Amino acid sequence: MAMSRIRGAFAVPKKGETFELRAGLVSQYAYERKESIQKTIMAMTLGKDVSALFPDVLKNIATNDLEQKKLVYLYLMNYAKSHPDLCILAVNTFVQDSEDPNPLIRALAIRTMGCIRVDKMVDYMEEPLRKTLRDESPYVRKTAAICVAKLFDLNPALCLENGFLEMLQEMIGDPNPMVVANSVTALSEIYHAAPETQALKVTTNTLRKLLMALNECTEWGRVTILTTLAEYKTSEVNESEHICERVAPQFQHANPSVVLAAVKVVFLHMRNVNPELAKTYLKKMAPPLVTLVSSAPEVQYVALRNIDLLLQKQPDILNKELRVFFCKYNDPPYVKFQKLEIMVRIANDRNVDQLLAELKEYALEVDMDFVRRAVKAIGQVAIKIESASEKCVNTLLDLINTKVNYVVQEAIVVIKDIFRKYPGYEGIIPTLCQCIDELDEPNARAALIWIVGQYAEKISNAGDILAGFVEGFNEEFSQTQLQILTAVVKLFLKRPEKAQGLVQKVLQAATAENDNPDVRDRAYVYWRLLSNTSDPEATKNIVLSDKPPIVTTIHSLPPALLDQLLTELSTLASVYHKPPEQFVGQGRFGADAVQRAAIAEQIENARESPLAAAAAAAAVTGGAAAPQAQSNVENLLDIDFDGTAPASAQKEPGDGMSGLEGLAGTPVRVESPAVGAPAGSNNLDDLLGVFGDGGATSSASGSGAPNGGGAGADLMNGFAGLDLSGNSMASPPAGGSQPKKTNEDIMSLF
Amino acid sequence: MLSGILIFNQKGENLIFRAFRSDCRPRLADIFRIQVISNPQVRSPILTLGSTTFSHVKHENIYLVAVTKSNANAALVFEFLYRLVVLGKSYFGKLDEEAVKNNFVLIYELLDEILDYGYPQNTETDTLKMYITTEGVKSAIANSATDSSRITMQATGALSWRRADVKYRKNEAFVDVIEDVNLLMSATGTVLRADVNGQIIMRAYLSGTPECKFGLNDRLLLDSGDSSTSSSTPGNRDGTMKATRAAAGSVTLEDCQFHQCVKLGRFDADRIISFVPPDGEFELMRYRATENVNLPFKVHPIVREVGTTKVEYSVAIKANYSSKLFATNVVIRIPTPLNTAKTTERTSQGRAKYEPEHNNIVWKIARFSGGSEFVLTAEATLTSMTHQKAWSRPPLSLSFSLLMFTSSGLLVRYLKVFEKSNYSSVKWVRYMTRAGSYEIRF
């Protein structure tokens, strides 16, 4: 369907059609000519190439019919490039028109001339432009002002030589507000295209003129002036105060883009005024921001993205407005998603009950994507507000009980994060383990396995659960594999008797049968740690150490980027939450800027919680694995250096090198004797060493139980260590009895 | 700024292609068609590919698309597209595929006028209508030099919204206060959200350059200002005004937005709404109120899913306003599951009908007097499905309009007109409350 349509549009017009049009264009009757021009324009719109008619259309340029003139001009603008020589024929008409007594025609002529992007035309533009810039009619002047920007784009040198820039700068003082606005527009365009021209320099004097024009010009002109004011760096506090005072009334404008532009100006200049005054402005800007949320969905979306930015800088401004962000049933998904994020950001002790009830409602809807985000939001609220964590966990349990597959999966992922902040909710683990068979997404599986590993000593059938996963180890996604590996090792360290065979099996599968470097590397690290016979406590200290609780799972932008984006309020950059270099990337941005942007993005990605990244790339295994591995590197660093990781490693966590350095440092620091020797030798030896060591340990421990050899003693040691750590970790009494029981089991075994 | 404006129909045919900069190439139309129109996955109104950004708005059966290249002002782009819709509506009555096809020359002309090099210019409908018209004959006026210089003065002037030489024999002003009340009620009957979006539409038929002052029972103004202003209004002879003045009390306006004719500086300083109105109809202001919202209707739905084959409804609705008033066109939409086979309804007033295409039972009550209460009982029989998917239970929604009632309690206290010639004028005020998004979960 689509293809044939495209082909139809591009097909060469039938001979007859062009012929007919041409005949009409040269007809002796005016109405026929006009009709043919209309048809030609229609064909042009449909994508047909009617450039062959250029000379014939051009013949109709000299007419008194304004409408026809406009059509011919429209055609000229489109096809001038294909017939640069013939354009010259139109010059005479343009020059004549630019002196027409009718201002509409003068303006039309100068407006069109600027759009005919042919070098020869430029030479003839100089005189008419100079005249029209000084025209008595403001309508012509405002059109000519924009034309200077057009000329600059075509031929900057000519524009500068003729002093058009200076003329434009003078026009900022024009008595007509619209001329002022357009002059500022043109100057700002030129300035951004070529900063060296210093085209738009706001001084105290121009500032006064801009503020005067602000209250009188059209809404679009106001946006231009406000944008310029936002870019202006004030030198003194008084000036900032004055700007804020004059701009704040614009909050009440009916046009949302004016409101956002005004918010931007006040928000940026507010930084210079005293905090008390700034506070009153923050208060003043809240109601207009809320009003933006009831505009058309697309405008709303832009507004919501901007509100998100403002909230990251000033978290309190919309504290009391939670209800406004409740999702309507008919809101488009992009609006709903953004509202969810904002609601989580403004959640606090007082409104959390209301929010939770609402989120639960969303979690029962049918749009899968929305439901998942709602569930995720519940988790974010739990981690953000400690006093509400219990309610959140209960809500999540309710949701798990609905047995809706994707709700359960998302809830498990979320609960894993809750455990990372509040380890005390282990009472709910049995409920979680019940849904083990329903999980088919790598994320959810990984989350549950992590929970099992983390609480291995409290889950009586942890071994059985993990055995099931080890069975199909090679069919799992790599992020799940990593978690299986870690969970089995944790289980082994906590309850060696249950997991000996398992740990063997999983290490074998992860090293010998797996190609993923992350999985292999982690398996080797564990293997080596486990083969460390001289100091078994060390392994436990490393793998089972208490990790610092996570602070938040709400995604926030890095402060530097946030500050940059606040200067870009209401632009595309503020919608994407990315610096403009990243998506504009053409022309005026140099290679340096692009590179800087790339680095910034890497840092941003690294900061993002691995889960968020994983969720985004759930389908792509490789993509999901990378951030996961990164976080592991960070975790390792945390453990080894007690949080005092070297600055280099923290600055660029995405960089493989720094991670490796940290790892290489590990054995030396903990002085592990088993690895002491191969540390200096080459890689092959190293690997062989690991294999040899691993093999020895496994065979020894395999036979350890019956004959009670050296390795058996080793195991005993290991167990004792676990017993201790188990006691120290088990805070609630319920789980406390468990290790003792297994202790007896083992004793009887011996 | 904007590199081009494109309009497509639903099939993806390009109806209008207007490039304002050389970087808006014709093949961009194909890219948009393939990436957005033929792609059901699109969930954002903004799409950036390489350095090109497409921002689109869907209206009736057409797509309006703005192409931008740099880091454009997204809020402005969308607002402009919506302004284009407003302009189209006021020129052609309705902006759809047919209107665009029939008037494409005029649309090109309009685009040429309201955008220059991609920067929006004057988009005031009334001004534009003076020199861009649907009939070719009229545009001849613009050809005469004297008229057009007057037009251009207005198009750029400080009062770009008003001609200077307006004359009426009878000077009148009509003020319509229209409120959209939004409600979101939870299944347990608690009000989750209730607010009012109001607009004040004015039709001014006043001669010369009148300075108007407009007063509401705005709490901030009443608290700070003196109350003598309302008593000394000689020009005020409107009966309805007196009636409303009796109703005391004031309203807290959360936020107001004004037509560009209103002097924002004055409002900011002392909350006085002062302006020179455009000629004819315009939206003077919009406001938002969230406190003490009077909900005109209370709805009490009971919905029971009986097994997997039946849903039972019992919906009671009560009018919560004075018995002197009555609401018209009350429509209650009651969602039914997607696999509804047939329904039976009984109502104590009005008519109920099942609309399978919207999965709704629609209950219409033409006239609903204050204080009365009506009940609908219904039953939906469901077909059995192999895949039993949970019913999302969308909220029940209401629409209605109710004259001489404002949910926020807002009243017009005065409208004063000052003009050089000192003529007397007649003012009329009308109030109406409509349902915005009036939703009740069950």
Tab-separated table of N, CA and C in Angstrom, chain B residues 3 53 63 67 106 131 134 155 161 168 191 226 233-234 240 266 284 301 314 322 341 349 354 374 405 440:
chain	number	residue	atom	x	y	z
B	3	SER	N	11.480	24.865	10.555
B	3	SER	CA	12.001	24.744	9.201
B	3	SER	C	10.882	24.540	8.199
B	53	THR	N	13.810	17.223	13.836
B	53	THR	CA	12.780	16.887	14.815
B	53	THR	C	11.404	17.118	14.215
B	63	TYR	N	-2.898	15.239	10.348
B	63	TYR	CA	-1.722	15.468	11.185
B	63	TYR	C	-1.139	16.820	10.830
B	67	VAL	N	8.476	20.831	11.407
B	67	VAL	CA	9.825	20.292	11.266
B	67	VAL	C	10.803	21.315	11.831
B	106	LEU	N	-5.397	29.166	0.280
B	106	LEU	CA	-5.548	30.078	1.412
B	106	LEU	C	-4.625	29.663	2.564
B	131	TYR	N	-7.154	41.005	5.985
B	131	TYR	CA	-6.487	41.036	4.676
B	131	TYR	C	-6.234	39.671	4.060
B	134	THR	N	-11.419	34.410	2.595
B	134	THR	CA	-11.782	33.246	1.796
B	134	THR	C	-12.267	33.642	0.412
B	155	ALA	N	-1.772	45.389	12.320
B	155	ALA	CA	-1.137	44.085	12.463
B	155	ALA	C	0.132	44.157	13.301
B	161	TRP	N	-4.763	43.979	18.317
B	161	TRP	CA	-5.997	43.217	18.272
B	161	TRP	C	-7.237	44.071	17.975
B	168	TYR	N	-20.569	51.612	16.946
B	168	TYR	CA	-21.850	50.925	17.139
B	168	TYR	C	-22.885	51.941	17.586
B	191	VAL	N	-13.546	12.050	47.270
B	191	VAL	CA	-13.187	12.915	46.158
B	191	VAL	C	-11.671	12.972	46.064
B	226	ASP	N	-10.718	48.201	48.753
B	226	ASP	CA	-11.919	48.672	49.430
B	226	ASP	C	-13.139	48.199	48.656
B	233	THR	N	-21.034	52.510	40.246
B	233	THR	CA	-20.915	52.207	38.830
B	233	THR	C	-22.146	52.714	38.108
B	234	PRO	N	-22.086	53.955	37.632
B	234	PRO	CA	-23.254	54.557	37.004
B	234	PRO	C	-23.645	53.857	35.706
B	240	THR	N	-29.113	41.322	36.042
B	240	THR	CA	-28.475	40.135	36.579
B	240	THR	C	-27.367	40.490	37.561
B	266	ARG	N	-0.601	45.582	35.711
B	266	ARG	CA	-1.587	46.095	36.658
B	266	ARG	C	-2.165	44.973	37.501
B	284	LEU	N	-11.479	36.436	27.357
B	284	LEU	CA	-10.835	37.440	28.195
B	284	LEU	C	-9.863	36.805	29.167
B	301	PRO	N	-22.499	4.671	42.056
B	301	PRO	CA	-22.634	3.467	41.251
B	301	PRO	C	-22.352	2.195	42.056
B	314	SER	N	-26.174	-0.729	39.242
B	314	SER	CA	-27.219	0.095	39.818
B	314	SER	C	-26.585	1.463	40.046
B	322	SER	N	-29.874	24.098	43.535
B	322	SER	CA	-31.199	24.627	43.869
B	322	SER	C	-32.275	24.136	42.903
B	341	ALA	N	-22.320	-9.078	25.462
B	341	ALA	CA	-23.132	-9.569	24.352
B	341	ALA	C	-24.417	-8.769	24.260
B	349	GLN	N	-35.786	7.815	34.862
B	349	GLN	CA	-35.940	9.044	34.077
B	349	GLN	C	-34.975	8.962	32.894
B	354	TYR	N	-27.362	0.931	24.871
B	354	TYR	CA	-26.027	0.324	24.849
B	354	TYR	C	-25.346	0.705	23.547
B	374	PHE	N	-32.343	10.253	40.283
B	374	PHE	CA	-32.806	9.210	39.366
B	374	PHE	C	-31.904	7.988	39.473
B	405	PHE	N	-25.146	28.837	37.153
B	405	PHE	CA	-24.529	28.160	38.294
B	405	PHE	C	-23.034	28.150	38.050
B	440	ILE	N	-16.070	9.010	37.744
B	440	ILE	CA	-16.292	8.304	39.002
B	440	ILE	C	-15.831	6.862	38.822
